[in-house]
Amino acid sequence: MPAARNKVGFTMKNTPRTREQLLSARLRQLADAGLMRQRRRLDSPLTPHAIMEGQKMLAFASNDYLGLAAHPDIIAAMAQGARDWGAGSGASHLISGHLKAHETLERRLAEFTGFDRCLVFSAGYLANLAVTPTLAAGRDDAIFADRLNHASLIDAARLSRARQHRYPHGDMAALERLLAQSAAKTKVIVSDAVFSMDGDLAPLSDLFRLAERFDAWLVIDDAHGFGVLGPEGRGSLAHCGIRPHPRILLMATLGKAAGTSGAFVAGSALAIEYLLQNARSYIFTTAQPPAIAAAATKSLEIIQNDEARRAHLRALIRQLQTGCAALPWRLLPSETAIQPLMLGENDKALALSQQLWRRGLWVAAIRPPTVPPGTARLRISLSAAHGENDVAELINALRELA
Ligand SMILES: Cc1ncc(COP(=O)(O)O)c(C=O)c1O
């Protein structure tokens, strides 16, 4: 009998017979390949100095880039939001779950990003599922995606019947060729702005130029740039000097630099109305709890006014880059809070993460399928809530372990 190949691509010589045997065999293979994942339990709020599984740890593992997740004013806004509007929204936006707290947040986000209109979602995953397959739904349409796009963008493309094209990471010549060859009725170019596991910035100006030339939509996921990059933290498009345009749809999450939860999509009034009427992951899900919308509205105010947080974060990034220069492992070139230290093999990344853990430092090892095989890494994630001493402690530990 030929060897069976399971979903994650492992060959199984002795094909298991029962459902339980099948799951156990797949889990064993994940473990053998160094790909088992483990959740770490936090026993305190998420701050760099956190209690994790009963131990005091210094954490470099969150996306709370501006240190807002435990900000007292945002916590107070969330508590007040719950008192004003209740704990849950009770329904989807189009039934009866669209509260004034959501509407206020949408209006402020539109003002902040400069787009006509915004839609708020309860997760970035859902926001991404809403955009690409709604714009490019049919077999006559085509989606052009960077190979390193976030899983939610990849899954979004899978929901569409459109032709899929994935171009090598950041390769604008390849994208241009694909666009030139395409006779699709609707073309959608989709890319992370800041790549979540590499920390590098997409060539946004080139993407926009190609979108203009080939009359395509440009869908940008700015989960990791919003709040961090650009004047007043307006995000990656503003950072690159790209003004809002009717062919751009901008998605960003509120669970990273904004320190809360959920996401939004910003665009022209027409495009947003089209999503509201058609996007299944907007229509068929309960609206974000209104207290979170109230908290995110407060967070937006802090993002806009507290430039010192971004300046401090930039100083920490430079400190880490300088401190890691002599290590045997290389940091990927990244000017953002995401600083990946490349180890290559899964076991090496896991072992270094575990050695740091034993010294009270929490840095996540990132392995396939989150990143391509052979590119396992430590994803060092910096936050404005870190101090210089914290970064120095991490650098010293890495030097000793090297
Ligand atoms: C680039 C990117 N897009 C989308 C998401 C999904 O956002 P959310 O966590 O709000 O579902 C994430 C991470 O979670 C991300 O890194």
XYZ file of C-alpha atoms and ligand atoms in Angstrom:
418
model
C 0.000 0.000 0.000
C 1.451 3.433 -0.856
C 2.504 5.591 2.083
C -0.220 8.064 3.094
C 0.569 11.770 3.169
C -1.249 13.812 5.755
C -2.312 17.460 5.664
C 0.951 18.818 7.030
C 2.884 16.904 4.425
C 4.309 14.043 6.493
C 4.490 10.584 5.034
C 2.887 7.871 7.146
C 4.280 4.389 6.554
C 1.911 2.440 8.798
C -1.428 3.952 7.976
C -3.383 4.228 11.267
C -6.802 2.581 11.358
C -8.938 4.511 13.804
C -9.709 8.205 14.070
C -7.798 8.394 17.371
C -4.781 6.564 15.919
C -4.735 8.989 13.034
C -4.705 12.055 15.302
C -2.085 10.526 17.623
C 0.148 9.643 14.681
C -0.107 13.181 13.294
C 0.699 14.702 16.684
C 3.690 12.364 17.066
C 4.983 13.488 13.698
C 4.622 17.137 14.637
C 6.599 16.404 17.821
C 9.276 14.490 15.897
C 9.686 17.436 13.517
C 10.094 19.867 16.441
C 6.821 21.537 15.518
C 4.687 21.014 18.629
C 3.462 24.308 19.998
C 2.963 25.094 23.639
C 0.864 27.805 25.232
C 2.438 29.779 28.069
C 0.018 30.875 30.793
C 0.197 34.475 31.970
C -0.653 34.981 35.639
C -0.528 38.774 35.410
C -1.524 41.456 32.912
C 0.545 41.548 29.772
C 3.478 43.851 30.535
C 7.196 43.278 29.844
C 7.648 42.267 33.508
C 4.982 39.616 33.725
C 4.258 36.588 35.880
C 4.205 33.582 33.597
C 3.349 30.163 34.931
C 4.168 31.379 38.447
C 7.564 32.842 37.509
C 8.667 36.429 37.087
C 9.615 36.819 33.442
C 10.882 39.561 31.185
C 8.809 39.169 28.035
C 9.735 40.071 24.448
C 6.874 38.186 22.911
C 3.817 40.408 22.507
C 2.540 42.741 19.806
C 1.761 45.424 22.375
C 4.294 47.660 20.624
C 3.343 50.890 22.370
C 2.738 49.347 25.794
C -0.945 50.322 25.760
C -2.532 46.967 26.716
C -2.251 47.811 30.426
C -2.591 51.608 30.099
C -4.782 52.886 32.980
C -6.745 55.343 30.801
C -7.618 52.615 28.309
C -8.611 50.226 31.082
C -10.797 52.974 32.564
C -12.376 53.618 29.144
C -13.132 49.907 28.795
C -14.712 49.740 32.267
C -16.774 52.864 31.565
C -17.713 51.455 28.162
C -19.039 48.295 29.816
C -21.087 50.376 32.267
C -22.456 52.570 29.466
C -23.129 49.919 26.854
C -23.081 46.494 28.559
C -20.691 43.587 28.278
C -21.725 42.321 24.872
C -23.196 43.740 21.693
C -25.818 41.003 21.515
C -26.052 40.639 17.744
C -24.290 41.242 14.457
C -23.971 44.822 13.209
C -26.727 44.441 10.631
C -29.236 42.953 13.065
C -29.103 44.986 16.294
C -25.466 44.927 17.464
C -24.283 48.234 15.970
C -23.930 50.583 18.946
C -22.985 54.238 19.131
C -19.609 53.176 20.620
C -18.826 51.359 17.341
C -19.994 54.287 15.261
C -17.785 56.708 17.240
C -14.763 54.447 16.775
C -15.441 54.110 13.039
C -15.709 57.873 12.627
C -12.481 58.526 14.578
C -10.602 55.851 12.617
C -11.761 57.369 9.337
C -10.562 60.802 10.462
C -7.252 59.365 11.677
C -6.467 57.351 8.554
C -7.882 59.974 6.173
C -10.171 57.497 4.369
C -13.867 58.263 3.760
C -15.208 55.520 5.962
C -14.317 52.541 8.184
C -15.885 49.284 9.281
C -14.940 47.814 12.651
C -14.525 44.045 13.039
C -14.061 41.918 16.150
C -10.795 40.420 14.810
C -8.219 41.145 12.150
C -8.679 37.623 10.866
C -12.347 38.383 10.143
C -11.489 41.768 8.625
C -9.104 40.129 6.174
C -11.640 37.422 5.326
C -14.065 40.230 4.485
C -12.015 42.154 1.954
C -10.227 40.096 -0.701
C -12.898 37.442 -1.393
C -15.605 40.109 -1.524
C -13.731 42.265 -4.034
C -12.489 39.327 -6.115
C -15.246 36.744 -5.851
C -15.570 35.190 -9.301
C -13.608 32.953 -11.618
C -12.923 35.922 -13.928
C -11.098 37.733 -11.127
C -7.506 37.390 -9.898
C -5.661 37.845 -6.621
C -1.961 38.750 -6.496
C -0.407 38.063 -3.100
C 3.058 38.322 -1.570
C 4.328 34.887 -0.636
C 4.958 35.924 2.974
C 1.500 37.365 3.580
C -0.132 36.618 6.913
C -2.155 33.393 7.189
C -5.417 35.336 7.401
C -4.751 36.918 3.979
C -3.891 33.509 2.551
C -7.092 32.033 3.984
C -9.045 35.005 2.642
C -7.768 34.298 -0.869
C -8.758 30.641 -0.470
C -12.353 31.686 0.140
C -12.513 33.251 -3.301
C -13.067 31.510 -6.631
C -10.636 33.958 -8.240
C -7.364 32.861 -9.836
C -4.536 32.950 -7.283
C -1.059 34.299 -7.998
C 1.618 34.387 -5.300
C 4.721 36.397 -6.108
C 8.096 35.980 -4.361
C 8.430 38.170 -1.286
C 8.709 41.833 -2.293
C 9.486 40.985 -5.943
C 7.864 43.813 -7.880
C 9.232 42.644 -11.257
C 7.486 39.277 -10.756
C 4.280 41.003 -9.708
C 4.439 43.277 -12.754
C 4.820 40.253 -15.066
C 1.864 38.483 -13.473
C -0.325 41.575 -13.738
C 0.698 42.159 -17.345
C -0.244 38.575 -18.279
C -3.590 38.659 -16.493
C -6.844 39.246 -18.333
C -8.868 39.175 -15.112
C -11.930 41.394 -14.854
C -11.113 42.452 -11.307
C -7.535 42.354 -10.030
C -6.679 42.582 -6.336
C -3.137 43.048 -5.083
C -2.863 42.106 -1.439
C 0.069 42.507 0.909
C 1.085 42.879 4.530
C 2.524 46.367 5.059
C 4.926 45.194 7.786
C 5.529 41.453 7.492
C 4.577 39.872 10.773
C 7.430 37.388 11.115
C 10.159 39.359 9.281
C 9.415 42.913 10.373
C 10.281 44.378 6.962
C 8.149 46.883 5.095
C 6.493 46.039 1.767
C 7.438 48.303 -1.173
C 4.162 50.161 -0.768
C 4.861 52.933 -3.281
C 5.700 50.355 -5.979
C 2.613 48.336 -5.083
C 0.464 51.430 -5.444
C 2.087 52.348 -8.779
C 1.422 48.858 -10.135
C -2.154 48.971 -8.858
C -2.643 52.259 -10.719
C -1.031 50.981 -13.912
C -3.015 47.748 -14.033
C -6.208 49.190 -12.568
C -6.163 46.863 -9.568
C -7.435 47.161 -6.026
C -4.670 47.438 -3.445
C -5.453 45.725 -0.130
C -2.959 46.507 2.611
C -2.803 44.765 5.988
C -1.135 47.192 8.375
C -1.553 45.111 11.539
C 2.053 45.780 12.578
C 2.525 49.328 11.294
C -0.627 51.001 12.597
C 0.179 53.112 15.660
C 3.907 52.530 15.246
C 4.910 53.995 11.883
C 4.120 57.290 10.205
C 3.366 60.729 11.574
C 1.267 60.397 14.762
C 1.327 56.621 14.259
C -1.016 56.830 11.244
C 0.586 53.710 9.829
C 2.685 52.385 6.985
C 0.876 54.140 4.122
C 1.374 57.522 5.786
C 4.974 56.513 6.582
C 5.555 56.019 2.832
C 3.732 59.216 1.890
C 0.826 57.377 0.226
C -2.408 59.280 0.596
C -5.793 57.581 0.913
C -7.110 56.640 -2.522
C -10.354 54.981 -3.694
C -8.445 51.939 -5.008
C -6.840 51.257 -1.596
C -8.440 49.280 1.195
C -6.507 49.511 4.430
C -6.928 46.915 7.156
C -5.315 47.283 10.567
C -5.798 45.532 13.875
C -6.602 47.079 17.239
C -5.092 44.193 19.235
C -1.456 45.082 18.637
C -0.110 48.646 19.018
C -3.584 49.854 20.007
C -3.496 47.456 22.970
C -7.155 46.378 22.739
C -8.794 43.969 20.312
C -10.509 43.878 16.943
C -9.688 45.535 13.657
C -10.953 47.907 11.003
C -11.067 48.272 7.252
C -10.846 51.782 5.813
C -11.636 52.796 2.252
C -13.797 54.902 -0.022
C -17.432 55.331 1.001
C -18.442 53.148 -1.948
C -16.032 50.287 -1.187
C -16.972 50.259 2.499
C -20.701 50.226 1.693
C -20.049 47.316 -0.690
C -18.250 45.367 2.083
C -21.003 46.152 4.580
C -23.612 44.759 2.173
C -21.629 41.730 0.983
C -18.775 40.635 3.255
C -19.861 37.435 4.960
C -17.379 37.724 7.845
C -18.871 41.151 8.634
C -22.496 40.175 8.263
C -22.588 36.782 9.974
C -20.779 37.425 13.254
C -21.562 39.142 16.534
C -20.278 42.714 16.711
C -17.221 43.508 18.831
C -18.192 44.188 22.487
C -18.920 47.938 22.681
C -16.631 48.358 25.712
C -13.733 47.355 23.473
C -14.782 49.948 20.918
C -14.793 52.551 23.712
C -11.331 51.425 24.841
C -9.984 51.504 21.275
C -11.329 55.043 20.826
C -9.312 56.103 23.889
C -6.297 54.211 22.601
C -6.481 56.076 19.300
C -6.268 59.367 21.187
C -3.116 58.184 22.995
C -1.564 56.825 19.779
C -2.082 60.184 18.114
C -0.767 62.355 20.949
C 1.977 60.326 22.650
C 4.909 60.653 20.237
C 7.319 59.886 23.102
C 6.282 56.209 23.029
C 7.291 55.863 19.382
C 10.574 57.730 19.959
C 11.408 55.421 22.878
C 10.551 52.342 20.811
C 12.851 53.517 17.994
C 15.691 54.009 20.510
C 15.169 50.446 21.839
C 15.256 49.058 18.289
C 18.615 50.766 17.652
C 19.951 49.517 21.014
C 19.000 45.920 20.202
C 20.463 46.089 16.682
C 23.764 47.472 17.961
C 23.888 44.983 20.838
C 23.227 41.970 18.608
C 25.708 42.937 15.886
C 28.457 40.616 17.169
C 26.238 37.553 17.744
C 26.715 34.452 15.582
C 23.038 34.735 14.615
C 21.857 37.531 12.353
C 18.933 39.872 12.935
C 16.826 40.280 9.797
C 16.948 43.829 8.449
C 13.920 45.423 10.086
C 13.266 48.949 11.271
C 10.149 47.943 13.171
C 9.442 46.533 16.634
C 9.632 43.025 15.142
C 13.287 41.949 15.269
C 13.724 38.344 14.094
C 16.922 36.559 15.131
C 17.552 33.839 12.544
C 18.470 30.344 13.789
C 17.472 28.257 10.766
C 16.698 24.849 12.247
C 13.612 24.285 14.377
C 15.521 22.575 17.190
C 18.022 25.415 17.477
C 15.330 28.070 17.703
C 13.435 26.032 20.272
C 16.564 25.329 22.336
C 17.593 28.995 22.447
C 14.077 30.053 23.414
C 14.107 27.453 26.219
C 17.550 28.539 27.443
C 16.336 32.144 27.598
C 13.185 30.993 29.407
C 15.321 29.345 32.090
C 17.038 32.720 32.589
C 13.683 34.451 33.013
C 13.419 35.798 29.455
C 10.459 34.997 27.236
C 11.127 35.202 23.486
C 9.003 33.040 21.198
C 10.557 30.551 18.781
C 8.769 30.763 15.430
C 8.821 27.659 13.245
C 7.090 26.322 10.139
C 4.348 26.499 9.036
C 4.321 30.071 10.400
C 7.609 30.687 8.520
C 9.163 28.761 5.591
C 11.121 25.561 6.421
C 14.746 26.231 7.383
C 14.022 29.766 8.610
C 13.114 29.122 12.256
C 13.806 32.168 14.368
C 13.365 33.935 17.644
C 10.841 36.694 17.109
C 12.099 39.414 19.434
C 9.276 41.832 19.856
C 9.996 45.205 21.435
C 7.558 47.491 23.176
C 7.632 51.096 24.362
C 6.910 49.562 27.783
C 10.413 48.033 27.807
C 13.228 49.962 29.453
C 16.812 50.200 28.215
C 17.780 47.856 31.074
C 15.374 45.239 29.770
C 16.908 45.283 26.306
C 20.415 45.234 27.817
C 19.448 42.132 29.840
C 18.298 40.332 26.687
C 21.462 41.297 24.779
C 23.683 40.063 27.638
C 21.832 36.755 27.847
C 22.118 36.209 24.081
C 25.845 37.011 24.178
C 26.398 34.517 26.995
C 24.389 31.802 25.279
C 26.256 32.363 22.007
C -0.448 40.704 9.603
C -1.609 40.246 10.427
N -2.846 40.339 9.923
C -3.916 39.924 10.614
C -3.801 39.398 11.875
C -5.020 38.909 12.582
O -5.468 39.866 13.504
P -6.308 39.419 14.784
O -5.334 38.862 15.764
O -6.966 40.669 15.255
O -7.290 38.387 14.333
C -2.509 39.281 12.444
C -2.243 38.717 13.781
O -2.914 38.292 14.564
C -1.396 39.710 11.705
O -0.157 39.588 12.195
